[in-house]
Coordinates of C-alpha atoms and ligand atoms in Angstrom, one line a residue:
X1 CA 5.3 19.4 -16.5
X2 CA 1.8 20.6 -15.8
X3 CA -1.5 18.5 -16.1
X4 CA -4.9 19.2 -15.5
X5 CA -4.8 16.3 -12.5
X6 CA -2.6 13.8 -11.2
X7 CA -3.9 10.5 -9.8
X8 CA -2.1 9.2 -6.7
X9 CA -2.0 5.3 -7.2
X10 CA -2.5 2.9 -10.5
X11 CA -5.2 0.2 -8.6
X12 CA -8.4 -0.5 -10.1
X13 CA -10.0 3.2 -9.1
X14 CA -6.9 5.1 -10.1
X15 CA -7.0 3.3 -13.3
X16 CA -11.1 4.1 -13.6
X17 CA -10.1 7.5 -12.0
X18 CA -7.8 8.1 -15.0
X19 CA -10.2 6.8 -17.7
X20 CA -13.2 9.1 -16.8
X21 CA -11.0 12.4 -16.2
X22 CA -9.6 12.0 -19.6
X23 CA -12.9 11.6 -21.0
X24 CA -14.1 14.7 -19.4
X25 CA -10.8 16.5 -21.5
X26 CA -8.7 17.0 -18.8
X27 CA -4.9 15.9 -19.5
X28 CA -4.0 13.4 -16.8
X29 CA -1.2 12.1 -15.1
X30 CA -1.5 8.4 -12.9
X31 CA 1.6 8.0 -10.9
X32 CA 2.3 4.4 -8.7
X33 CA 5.3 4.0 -6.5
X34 CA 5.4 0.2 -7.6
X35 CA 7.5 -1.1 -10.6
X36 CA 4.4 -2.0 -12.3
X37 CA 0.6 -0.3 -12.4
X38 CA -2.1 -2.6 -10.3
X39 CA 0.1 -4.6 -8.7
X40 CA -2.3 -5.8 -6.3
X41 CA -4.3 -7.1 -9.4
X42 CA -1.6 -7.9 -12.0
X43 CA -1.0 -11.4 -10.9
X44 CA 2.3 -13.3 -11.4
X45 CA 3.4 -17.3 -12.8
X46 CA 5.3 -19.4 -11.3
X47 CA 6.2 -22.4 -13.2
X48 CA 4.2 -22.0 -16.1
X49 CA 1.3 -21.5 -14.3
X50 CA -0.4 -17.8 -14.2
X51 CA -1.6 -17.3 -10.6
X52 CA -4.7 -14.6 -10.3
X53 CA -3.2 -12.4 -7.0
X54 CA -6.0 -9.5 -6.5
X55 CA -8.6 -10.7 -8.9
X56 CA -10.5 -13.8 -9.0
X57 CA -14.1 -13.7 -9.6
X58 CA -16.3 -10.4 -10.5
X59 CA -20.1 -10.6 -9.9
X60 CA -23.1 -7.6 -11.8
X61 CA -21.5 -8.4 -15.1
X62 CA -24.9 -10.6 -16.5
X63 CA -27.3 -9.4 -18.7
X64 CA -29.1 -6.8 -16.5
X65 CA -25.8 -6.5 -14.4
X66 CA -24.8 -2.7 -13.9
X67 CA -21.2 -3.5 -14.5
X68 CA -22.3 -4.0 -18.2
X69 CA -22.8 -0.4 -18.8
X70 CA -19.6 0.9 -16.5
X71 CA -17.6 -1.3 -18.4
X72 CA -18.9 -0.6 -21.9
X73 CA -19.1 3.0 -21.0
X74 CA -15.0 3.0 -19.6
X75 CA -14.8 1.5 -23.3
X76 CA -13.4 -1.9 -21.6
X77 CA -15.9 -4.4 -22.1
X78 CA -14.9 -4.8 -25.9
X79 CA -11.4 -5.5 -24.1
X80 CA -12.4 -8.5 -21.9
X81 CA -13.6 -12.3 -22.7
X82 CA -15.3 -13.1 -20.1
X83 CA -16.8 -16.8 -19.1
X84 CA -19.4 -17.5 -16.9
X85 CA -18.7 -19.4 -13.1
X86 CA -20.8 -23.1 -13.0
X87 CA -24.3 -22.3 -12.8
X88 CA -24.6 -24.8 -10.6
X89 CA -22.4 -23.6 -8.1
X90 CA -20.3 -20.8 -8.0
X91 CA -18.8 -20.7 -4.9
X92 CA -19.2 -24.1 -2.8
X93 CA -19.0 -24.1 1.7
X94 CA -17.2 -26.7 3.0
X95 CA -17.4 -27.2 6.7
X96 CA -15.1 -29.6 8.6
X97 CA -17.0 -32.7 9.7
X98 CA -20.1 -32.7 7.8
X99 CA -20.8 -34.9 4.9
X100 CA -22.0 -32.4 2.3
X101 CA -20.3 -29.7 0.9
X102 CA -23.1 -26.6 0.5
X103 CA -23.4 -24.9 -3.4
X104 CA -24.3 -21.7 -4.3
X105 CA -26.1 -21.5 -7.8
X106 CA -25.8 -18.5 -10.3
X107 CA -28.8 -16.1 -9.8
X108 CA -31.5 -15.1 -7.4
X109 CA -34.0 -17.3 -8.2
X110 CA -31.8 -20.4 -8.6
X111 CA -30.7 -19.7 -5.0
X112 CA -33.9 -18.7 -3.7
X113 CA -35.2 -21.8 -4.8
X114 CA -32.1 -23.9 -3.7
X115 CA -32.1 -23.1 -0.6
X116 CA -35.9 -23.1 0.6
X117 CA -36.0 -26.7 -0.7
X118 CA -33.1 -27.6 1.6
X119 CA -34.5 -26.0 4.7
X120 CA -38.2 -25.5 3.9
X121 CA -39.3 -24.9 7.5
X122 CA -36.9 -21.6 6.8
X123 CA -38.9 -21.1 3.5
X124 CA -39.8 -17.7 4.5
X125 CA -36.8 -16.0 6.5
X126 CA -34.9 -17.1 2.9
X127 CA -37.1 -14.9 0.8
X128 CA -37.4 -12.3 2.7
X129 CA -33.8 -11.9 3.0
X130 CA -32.6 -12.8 -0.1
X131 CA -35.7 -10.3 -1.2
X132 CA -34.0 -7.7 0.9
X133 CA -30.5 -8.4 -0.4
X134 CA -32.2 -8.3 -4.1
X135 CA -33.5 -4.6 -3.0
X136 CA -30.1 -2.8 -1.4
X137 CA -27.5 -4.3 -4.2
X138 CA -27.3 -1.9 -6.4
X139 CA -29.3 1.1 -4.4
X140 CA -26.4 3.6 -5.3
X141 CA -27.2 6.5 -8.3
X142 CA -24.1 5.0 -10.6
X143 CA -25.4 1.4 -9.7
X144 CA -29.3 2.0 -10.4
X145 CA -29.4 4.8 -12.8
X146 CA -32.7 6.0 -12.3
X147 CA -32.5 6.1 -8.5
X148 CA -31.8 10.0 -7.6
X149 CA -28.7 11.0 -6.1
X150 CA -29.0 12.0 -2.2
X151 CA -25.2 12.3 -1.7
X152 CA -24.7 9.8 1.6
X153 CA -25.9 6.8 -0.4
X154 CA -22.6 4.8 0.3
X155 CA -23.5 5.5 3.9
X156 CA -24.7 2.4 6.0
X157 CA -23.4 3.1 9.3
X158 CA -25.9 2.6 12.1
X159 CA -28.1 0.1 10.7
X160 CA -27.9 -3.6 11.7
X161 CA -25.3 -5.8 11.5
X162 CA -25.6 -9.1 9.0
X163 CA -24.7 -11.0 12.5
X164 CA -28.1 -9.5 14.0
X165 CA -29.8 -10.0 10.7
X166 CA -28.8 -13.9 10.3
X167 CA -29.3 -14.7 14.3
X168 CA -33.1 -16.2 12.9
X169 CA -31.4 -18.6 11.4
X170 CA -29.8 -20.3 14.1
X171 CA -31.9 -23.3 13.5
X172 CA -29.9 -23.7 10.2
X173 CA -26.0 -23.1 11.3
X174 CA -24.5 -24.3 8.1
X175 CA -26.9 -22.2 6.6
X176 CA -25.7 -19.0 8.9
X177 CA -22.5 -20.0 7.5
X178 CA -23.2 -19.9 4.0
X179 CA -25.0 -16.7 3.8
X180 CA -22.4 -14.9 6.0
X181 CA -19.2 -16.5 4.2
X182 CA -18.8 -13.5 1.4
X183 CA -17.6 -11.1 4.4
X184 CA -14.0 -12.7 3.6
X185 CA -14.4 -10.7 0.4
X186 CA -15.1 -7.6 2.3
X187 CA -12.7 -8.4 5.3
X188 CA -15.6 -7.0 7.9
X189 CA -17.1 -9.2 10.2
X190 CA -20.3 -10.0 9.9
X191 CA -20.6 -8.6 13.5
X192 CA -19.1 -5.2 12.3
X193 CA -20.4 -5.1 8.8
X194 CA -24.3 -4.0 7.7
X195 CA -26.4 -5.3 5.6
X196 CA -26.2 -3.4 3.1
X197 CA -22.6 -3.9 2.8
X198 CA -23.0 -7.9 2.6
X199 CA -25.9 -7.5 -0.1
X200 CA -23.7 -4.7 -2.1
X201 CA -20.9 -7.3 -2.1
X202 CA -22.2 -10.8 -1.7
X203 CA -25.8 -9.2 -3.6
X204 CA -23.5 -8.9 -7.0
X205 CA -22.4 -12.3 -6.8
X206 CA -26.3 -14.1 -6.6
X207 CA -26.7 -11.8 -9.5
X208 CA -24.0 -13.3 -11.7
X209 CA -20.4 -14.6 -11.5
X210 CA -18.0 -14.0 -13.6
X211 CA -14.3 -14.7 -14.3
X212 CA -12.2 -13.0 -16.9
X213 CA -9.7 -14.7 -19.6
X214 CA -6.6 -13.9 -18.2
X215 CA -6.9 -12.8 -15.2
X216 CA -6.6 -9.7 -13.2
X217 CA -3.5 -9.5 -16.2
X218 CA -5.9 -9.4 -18.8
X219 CA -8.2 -6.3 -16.9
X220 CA -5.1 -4.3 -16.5
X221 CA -3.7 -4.5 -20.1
X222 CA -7.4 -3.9 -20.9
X223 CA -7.0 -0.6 -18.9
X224 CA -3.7 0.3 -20.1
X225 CA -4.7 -0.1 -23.3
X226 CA -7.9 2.1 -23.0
X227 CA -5.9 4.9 -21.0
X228 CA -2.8 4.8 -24.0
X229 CA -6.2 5.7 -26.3
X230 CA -7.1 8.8 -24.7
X231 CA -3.6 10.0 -24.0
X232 CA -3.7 9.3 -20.1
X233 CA 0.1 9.9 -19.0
X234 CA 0.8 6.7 -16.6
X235 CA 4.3 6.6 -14.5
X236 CA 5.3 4.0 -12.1
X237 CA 8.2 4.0 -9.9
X238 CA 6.6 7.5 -9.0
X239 CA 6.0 7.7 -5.7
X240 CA 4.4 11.2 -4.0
X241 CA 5.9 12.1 -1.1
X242 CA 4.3 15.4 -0.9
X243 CA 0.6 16.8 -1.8
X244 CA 1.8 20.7 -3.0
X245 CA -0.3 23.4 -1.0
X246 CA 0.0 26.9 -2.3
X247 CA -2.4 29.9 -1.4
X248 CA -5.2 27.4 0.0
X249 CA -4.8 24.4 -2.7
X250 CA -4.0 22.2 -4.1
X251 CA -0.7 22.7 -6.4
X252 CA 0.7 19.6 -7.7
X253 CA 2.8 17.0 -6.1
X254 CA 6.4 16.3 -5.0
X255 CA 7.8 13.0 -5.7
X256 CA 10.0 11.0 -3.3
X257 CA 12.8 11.6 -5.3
X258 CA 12.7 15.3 -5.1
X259 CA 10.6 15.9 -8.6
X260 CA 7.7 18.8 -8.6
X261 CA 4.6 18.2 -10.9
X262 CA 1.9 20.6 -11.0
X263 CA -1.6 19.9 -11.6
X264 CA -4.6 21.9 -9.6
X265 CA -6.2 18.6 -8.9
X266 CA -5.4 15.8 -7.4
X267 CA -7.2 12.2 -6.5
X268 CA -5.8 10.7 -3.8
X269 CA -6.5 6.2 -4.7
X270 CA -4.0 4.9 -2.1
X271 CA -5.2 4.0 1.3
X272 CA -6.5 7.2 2.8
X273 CA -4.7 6.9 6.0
X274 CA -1.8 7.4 4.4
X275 CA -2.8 10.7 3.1
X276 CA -3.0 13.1 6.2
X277 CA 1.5 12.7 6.0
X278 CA 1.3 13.7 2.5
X279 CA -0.5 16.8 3.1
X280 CA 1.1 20.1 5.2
X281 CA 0.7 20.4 8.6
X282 CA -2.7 23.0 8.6
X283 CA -3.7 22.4 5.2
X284 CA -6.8 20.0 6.8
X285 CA -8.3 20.7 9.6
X286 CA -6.8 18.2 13.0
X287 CA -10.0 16.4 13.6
X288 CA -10.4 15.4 10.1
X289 CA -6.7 14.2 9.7
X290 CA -6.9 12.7 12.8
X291 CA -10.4 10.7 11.4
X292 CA -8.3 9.8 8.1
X293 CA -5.4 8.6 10.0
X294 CA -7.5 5.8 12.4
X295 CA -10.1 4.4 9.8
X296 CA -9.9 0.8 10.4
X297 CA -8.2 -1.1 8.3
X298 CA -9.2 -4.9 7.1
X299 CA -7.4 -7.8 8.4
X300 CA -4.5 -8.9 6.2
X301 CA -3.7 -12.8 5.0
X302 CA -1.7 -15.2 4.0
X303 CA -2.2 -16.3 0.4
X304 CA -0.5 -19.7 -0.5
X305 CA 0.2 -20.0 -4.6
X306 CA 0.7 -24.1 -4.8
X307 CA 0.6 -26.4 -7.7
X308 CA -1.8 -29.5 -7.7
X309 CA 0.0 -33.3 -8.3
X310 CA -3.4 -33.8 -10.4
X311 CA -5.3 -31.6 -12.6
X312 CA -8.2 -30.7 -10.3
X313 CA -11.6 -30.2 -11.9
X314 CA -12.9 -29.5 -8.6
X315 CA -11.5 -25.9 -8.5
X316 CA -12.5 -25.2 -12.1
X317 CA -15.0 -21.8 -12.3
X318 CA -15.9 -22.5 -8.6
X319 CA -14.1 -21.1 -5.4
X320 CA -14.4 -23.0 -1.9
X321 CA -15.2 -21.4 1.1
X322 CA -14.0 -23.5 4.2
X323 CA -15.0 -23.1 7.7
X324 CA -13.8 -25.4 10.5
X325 CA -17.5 -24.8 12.1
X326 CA -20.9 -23.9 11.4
X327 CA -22.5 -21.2 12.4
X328 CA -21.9 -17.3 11.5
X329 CA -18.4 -16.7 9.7
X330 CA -16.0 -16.0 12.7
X331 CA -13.0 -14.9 12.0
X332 CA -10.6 -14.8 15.2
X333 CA -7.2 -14.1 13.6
X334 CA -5.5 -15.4 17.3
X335 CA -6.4 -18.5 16.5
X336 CA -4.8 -21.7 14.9
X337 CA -4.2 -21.2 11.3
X338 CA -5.8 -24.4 10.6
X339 CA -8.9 -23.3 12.4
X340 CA -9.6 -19.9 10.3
X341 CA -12.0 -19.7 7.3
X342 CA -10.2 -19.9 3.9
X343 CA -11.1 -18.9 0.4
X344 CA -9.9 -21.2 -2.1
X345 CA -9.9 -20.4 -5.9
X346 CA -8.1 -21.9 -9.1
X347 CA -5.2 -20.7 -10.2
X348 CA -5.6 -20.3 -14.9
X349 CA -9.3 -22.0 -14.6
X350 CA -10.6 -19.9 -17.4
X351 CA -8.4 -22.1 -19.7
X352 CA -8.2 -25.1 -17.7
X353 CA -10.5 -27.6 -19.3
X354 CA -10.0 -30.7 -17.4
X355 CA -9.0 -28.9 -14.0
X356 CA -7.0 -26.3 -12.8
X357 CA -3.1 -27.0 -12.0
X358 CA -2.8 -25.4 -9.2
X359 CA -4.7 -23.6 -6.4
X360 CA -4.5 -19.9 -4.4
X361 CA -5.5 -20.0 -0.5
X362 CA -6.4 -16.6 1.7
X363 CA -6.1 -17.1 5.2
X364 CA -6.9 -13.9 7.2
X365 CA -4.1 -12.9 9.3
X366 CA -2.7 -10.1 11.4
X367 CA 0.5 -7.8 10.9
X368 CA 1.0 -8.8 14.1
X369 CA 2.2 -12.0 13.5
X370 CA 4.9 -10.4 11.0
X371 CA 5.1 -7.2 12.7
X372 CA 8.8 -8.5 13.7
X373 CA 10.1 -8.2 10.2
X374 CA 8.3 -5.1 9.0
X375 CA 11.4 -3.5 8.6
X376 CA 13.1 -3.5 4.8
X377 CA 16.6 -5.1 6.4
X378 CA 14.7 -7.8 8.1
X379 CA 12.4 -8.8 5.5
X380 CA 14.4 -11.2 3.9
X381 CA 16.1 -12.2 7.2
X382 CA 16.4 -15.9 8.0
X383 CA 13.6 -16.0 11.2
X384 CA 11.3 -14.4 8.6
X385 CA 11.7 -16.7 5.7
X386 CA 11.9 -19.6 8.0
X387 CA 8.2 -18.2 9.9
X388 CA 7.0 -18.3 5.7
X389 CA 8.4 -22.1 5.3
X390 CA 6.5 -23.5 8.6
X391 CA 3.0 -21.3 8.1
X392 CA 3.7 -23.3 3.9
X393 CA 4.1 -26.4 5.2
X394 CA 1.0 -26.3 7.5
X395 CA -1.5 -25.2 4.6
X396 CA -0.1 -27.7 2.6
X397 CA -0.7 -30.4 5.1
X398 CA -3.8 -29.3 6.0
X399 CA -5.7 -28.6 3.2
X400 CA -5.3 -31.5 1.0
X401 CA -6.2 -33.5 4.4
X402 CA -9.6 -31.3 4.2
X403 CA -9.9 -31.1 0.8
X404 CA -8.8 -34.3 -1.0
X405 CA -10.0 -33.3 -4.4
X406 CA -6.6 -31.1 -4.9
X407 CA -4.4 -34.3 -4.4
X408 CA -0.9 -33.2 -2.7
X409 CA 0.1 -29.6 -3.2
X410 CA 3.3 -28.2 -4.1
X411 CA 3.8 -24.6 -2.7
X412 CA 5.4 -22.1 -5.0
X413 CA 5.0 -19.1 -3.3
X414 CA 3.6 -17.6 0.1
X415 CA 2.4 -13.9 0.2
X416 CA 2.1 -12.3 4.2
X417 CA 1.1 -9.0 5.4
X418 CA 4.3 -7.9 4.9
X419 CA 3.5 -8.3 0.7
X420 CA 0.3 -6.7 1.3
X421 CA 1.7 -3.7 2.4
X422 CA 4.7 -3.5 -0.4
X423 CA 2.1 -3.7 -2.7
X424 CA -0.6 -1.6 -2.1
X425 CA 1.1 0.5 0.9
X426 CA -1.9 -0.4 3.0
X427 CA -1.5 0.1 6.4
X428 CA -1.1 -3.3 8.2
X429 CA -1.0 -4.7 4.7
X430 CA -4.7 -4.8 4.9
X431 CA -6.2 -7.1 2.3
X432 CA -9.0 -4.5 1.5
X433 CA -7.9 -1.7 2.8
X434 CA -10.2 0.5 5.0
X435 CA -13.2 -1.7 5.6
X436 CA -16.8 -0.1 5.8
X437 CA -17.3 -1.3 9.5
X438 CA -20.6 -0.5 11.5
X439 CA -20.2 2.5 13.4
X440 CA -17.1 4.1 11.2
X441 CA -18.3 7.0 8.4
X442 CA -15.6 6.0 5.2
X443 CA -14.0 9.8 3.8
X444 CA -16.1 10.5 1.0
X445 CA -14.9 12.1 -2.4
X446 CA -14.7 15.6 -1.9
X447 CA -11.8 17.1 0.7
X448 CA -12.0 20.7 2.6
X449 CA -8.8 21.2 0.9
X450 CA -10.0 22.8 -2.7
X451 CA -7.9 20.5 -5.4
X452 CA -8.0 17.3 -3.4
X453 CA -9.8 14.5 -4.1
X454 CA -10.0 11.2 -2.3
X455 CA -11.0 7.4 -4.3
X456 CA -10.9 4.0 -4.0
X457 CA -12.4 1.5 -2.2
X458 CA -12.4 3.1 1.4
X459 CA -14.7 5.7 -0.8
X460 CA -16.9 3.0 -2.7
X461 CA -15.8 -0.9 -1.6
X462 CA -13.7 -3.6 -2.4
X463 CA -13.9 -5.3 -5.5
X464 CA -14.0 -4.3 -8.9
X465 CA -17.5 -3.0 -8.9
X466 CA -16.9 -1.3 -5.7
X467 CA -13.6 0.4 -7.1
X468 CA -15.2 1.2 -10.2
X469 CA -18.0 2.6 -8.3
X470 CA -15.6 4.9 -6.4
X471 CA -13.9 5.9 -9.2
X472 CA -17.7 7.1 -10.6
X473 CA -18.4 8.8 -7.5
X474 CA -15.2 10.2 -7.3
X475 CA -14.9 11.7 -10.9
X476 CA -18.8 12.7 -10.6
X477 CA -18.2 15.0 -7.9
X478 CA -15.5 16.4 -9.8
X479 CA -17.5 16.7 -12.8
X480 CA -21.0 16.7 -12.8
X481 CA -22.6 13.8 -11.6
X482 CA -25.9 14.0 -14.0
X483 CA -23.7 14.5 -17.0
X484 CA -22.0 11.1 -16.3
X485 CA -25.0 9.5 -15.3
X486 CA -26.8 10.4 -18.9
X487 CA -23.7 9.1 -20.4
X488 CA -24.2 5.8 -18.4
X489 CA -27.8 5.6 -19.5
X490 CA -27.0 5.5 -22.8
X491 CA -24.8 2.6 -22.6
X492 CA -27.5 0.8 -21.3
Ligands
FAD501 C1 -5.9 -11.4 -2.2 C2 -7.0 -10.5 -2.9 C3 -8.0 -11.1 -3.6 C4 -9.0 -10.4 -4.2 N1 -10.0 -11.0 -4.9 C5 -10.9 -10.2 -5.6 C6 -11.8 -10.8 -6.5 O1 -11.9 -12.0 -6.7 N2 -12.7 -10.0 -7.2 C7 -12.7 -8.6 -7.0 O2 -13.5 -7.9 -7.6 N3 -11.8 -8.0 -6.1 C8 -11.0 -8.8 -5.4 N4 -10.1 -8.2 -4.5 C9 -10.2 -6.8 -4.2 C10 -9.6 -5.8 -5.2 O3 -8.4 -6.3 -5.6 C11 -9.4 -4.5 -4.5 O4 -10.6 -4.0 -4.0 C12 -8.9 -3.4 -5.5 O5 -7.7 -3.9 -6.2 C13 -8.5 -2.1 -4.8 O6 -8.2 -1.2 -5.7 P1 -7.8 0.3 -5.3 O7 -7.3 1.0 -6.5 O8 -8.9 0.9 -4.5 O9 -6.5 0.1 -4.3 P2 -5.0 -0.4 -4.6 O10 -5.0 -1.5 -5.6 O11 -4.4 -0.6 -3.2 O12 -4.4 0.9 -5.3 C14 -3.7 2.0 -4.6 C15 -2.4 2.2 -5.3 O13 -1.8 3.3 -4.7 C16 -0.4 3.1 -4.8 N5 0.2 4.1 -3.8 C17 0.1 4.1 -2.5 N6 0.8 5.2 -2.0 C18 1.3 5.8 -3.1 C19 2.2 6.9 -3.2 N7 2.5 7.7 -2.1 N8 2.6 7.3 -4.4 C20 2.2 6.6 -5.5 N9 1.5 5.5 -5.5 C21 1.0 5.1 -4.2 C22 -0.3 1.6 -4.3 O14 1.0 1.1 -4.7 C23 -1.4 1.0 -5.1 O15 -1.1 0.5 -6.3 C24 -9.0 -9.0 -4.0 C25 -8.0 -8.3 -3.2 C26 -7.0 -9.1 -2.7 C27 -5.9 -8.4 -2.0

């Protein structure tokens, strides 16, 4: 069979990566080694009770919010009901040991104001980096439609580090905390991460916060729905074992099972480390296989899926952000598990009125502490599963001592780097795949190999507007970026 291109990987960018090639009238094939498409972001139930795994909370989708028009324009947002998070506070800090728990309200100006009435003699340092954060958000051509496109824009590599940027507020260390806490949803310390990076992620959250009925269940149906519509070809169980190189290009692809499908183009949406093995030896240059092959990769976690004893209104449209100190977010993955930040978030809260029945927990952690087992026979050996019932019983001891508001938890499930990596075939089962660290330049779209493409969120960020973004760059430079860009302007 023959196609015009053939996506490697059904995540959020393939998925977007499929969308916008079929709308540009190219016939399209998406192929995912996993059982099912997106299943970092399909989410599961245990119970009766529909747990959100890759997918929680979505931030630009307000009125004014540039995921509006992608998602109108991708012809999803017809697809998804979506509810607002409490105005009041979104996301919430908890650190050990202090009385008051720290909100975050919906929208610049709420926050702005929230925060320089709690620490007025900071009244200035707030503006001016929450003005900042307001300015480099959405400073990328698919994000701000009328800024012109320079080509490097995803690039923030040398600048300063959030760290550097937040050190003026050491008189404030909660408040260091609670303006460095998003980095767990970029998995790049706020040592190692810029500015820009923090406002592009944490920036589309003070816009506005979203969740989605559903789920990350509901986004993918939405997609699969949207892609059966324009004839997008989708197989899973597919997984390439070999980019084709004839003549100097790109040919088609090989599947692991021996099959050969043809297509002059392909995007490459798994983790691009993973790509230089798929491609002939010679068919990149060394140094630039070599540069795909050591990208640093995010920490991975531990993500507890537990049911609460009581329905907890606590958890309902708002996540919880706990630190065991103030002070910047630090995230030393040797340390007790107890003592690392967690992100909490509700498990169904969408249709939850009186409170959520049960709760999802991400603990960064390393392979390393897996790395024992990361072999297919050993996986389900009895050292590993007992290693998952003792890290289980630890977070359900210690959170409910920390956060009493969930009542006693009763674990259902336990995901570890080792999930991480079946999943999404991240290296070290990273949780985000290749971060956008300080210092490291992320692969952009366009290969020396004519025919291959590369997405996803190494290419644009984590997240769906950072996937989706990706996905836009991606197809753009395959396309014609001002042609998509005028088609995004009128879905303004
Ligand atoms: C625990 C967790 C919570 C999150 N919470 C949120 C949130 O609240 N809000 C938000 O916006 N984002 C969130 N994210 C981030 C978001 O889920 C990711 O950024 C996004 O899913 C990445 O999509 P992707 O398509 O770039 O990568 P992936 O989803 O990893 O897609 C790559 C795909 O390629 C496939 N693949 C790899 N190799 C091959 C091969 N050789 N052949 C065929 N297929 C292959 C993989 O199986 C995978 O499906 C969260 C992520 C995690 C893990």
């Amino acid at each position: 069979m023959t196609y015009d291109s053939i996506i490697i990987g059904a995540g959020l960018s393939g998925l977007t990566c499929g969308l916008l090639l079929a709308k540009s009238g190219r016939k399209v094939l998406i192929v995912e080694q996993h059982p099912e498409p997106a299943p970092v972001v399909r989410g599961f139930s245990r119970q009766g009770i529909y747990f959100d795994s890759g997918f929680h909370y979505v931030g630009g989708m307000g009125e004014g919010g540039p995921l509006r028009h992608l998602t109108k324009h991708l012809g999803l947002a017809d697809k998804l009901e979506l509810f607002p998070f409490a105005a009041e506070g979104f996301d919430c800090l908890r650190i050990e040991g202090k009385a008051d728990d720290m909100l975050l309200p919906v929208g610049l100006t709420r926050i702005k104001d929230c925060l320089t009435g709690k620490f007025p003699a900071l009244k200035l340092q707030i503006e001016d980096f929450l003005n900042d954060i307001e300015r480099r958000w959405c400073d990328f051509p698919y994000l701000d439609l009328d800024k012109n496109f320079g080509g490097s824009d995803l690039k923030s590599v040398h600048e300063q580090s959030l760290a550097q940027r937040l050190e003026g507020f050491s008189a404030a260390p909660g408040l260091q905390t609670l303006l460095s806490m998003h980095s767990l949803l970029y998995g790049v310390s706020p040592q190692d991460a810029s500015v820009t990076l923090n406002a592009q992620v944490a920036g589309s959250y003070y816009h506005s916060v979203h969740g989605i009925a559903g789920g990350g269940r509901s986004l993918v149906n939405a997609y699969l729905e949207r892609l059966a519509e324009t004839g997008t070809t989708l197989r899973c169980r597919a997984e390439v074992g070999r980019i084709i190189v004839a003549d100097g290009r790109v040919a088609g692809v090989q599947l692991v099972d021996g099959e050969i499908i043809s297509a002059p183009e392909v995007v490459a949406t798994c983790n691009p480390a993973l790509v230089p093995a798929l491609v002939p030896p010679g068919a990149l240059r060394p140094a630039y296989r070599k540069r795909l092959t050591d990208l640093q990769q995010t920490p991975s976690a531990l993500i507890l899926y537990a049911r609460c004893s009581v329905p907890t209104p606590f958890l309902r449209r708002k996540n919880l952000f706990l630190c065991s100190q103030p002070g910047i977010l630090a995230v030393a993955l040797q340390s007790r598990l107890e003592e690392r930040p967690m992100y909490l978030a509700g498990a169904d809260y969408c249709r939850d009125t009186g409170g959520v029945k049960g709760i999802i927990a991400i603990v960064p952690t390393s392979m390393d502490e897996v790395a024992a087992w990361n072999n297919a026979s050993q996986r389900r050996c009895r050292q590993y599963l007992e290693w998952k019932k003792q890290m289980t019983g630890r977070l359900v001891r210690h959170l409910p001592a920390v956060v009493p508001e969930l009542g006693e938890l009763e674990p259902l499930d336990l995901a570890t780097p080792l999930t991480l990596q079946d999943y999404s075939r991240a290296p070290q089962g990273a949780i985000y795949g290749v971060g956008r660290f300080l210092g490291q330049h992320n692969p952009q779209p366009q290969t020396r190999l004519p025919g291959l493409y590369l997405s996803g969120q190494a290419v644009g960020g984590p997240g769906l507007l950072g996937t989706i973004v990706a996905g836009y760059y991606t197809c753009g430079t395959m396309t014609d970026h001002e042609l998509l860009r005028g088609e995004l302007r009128a879905c303004r």
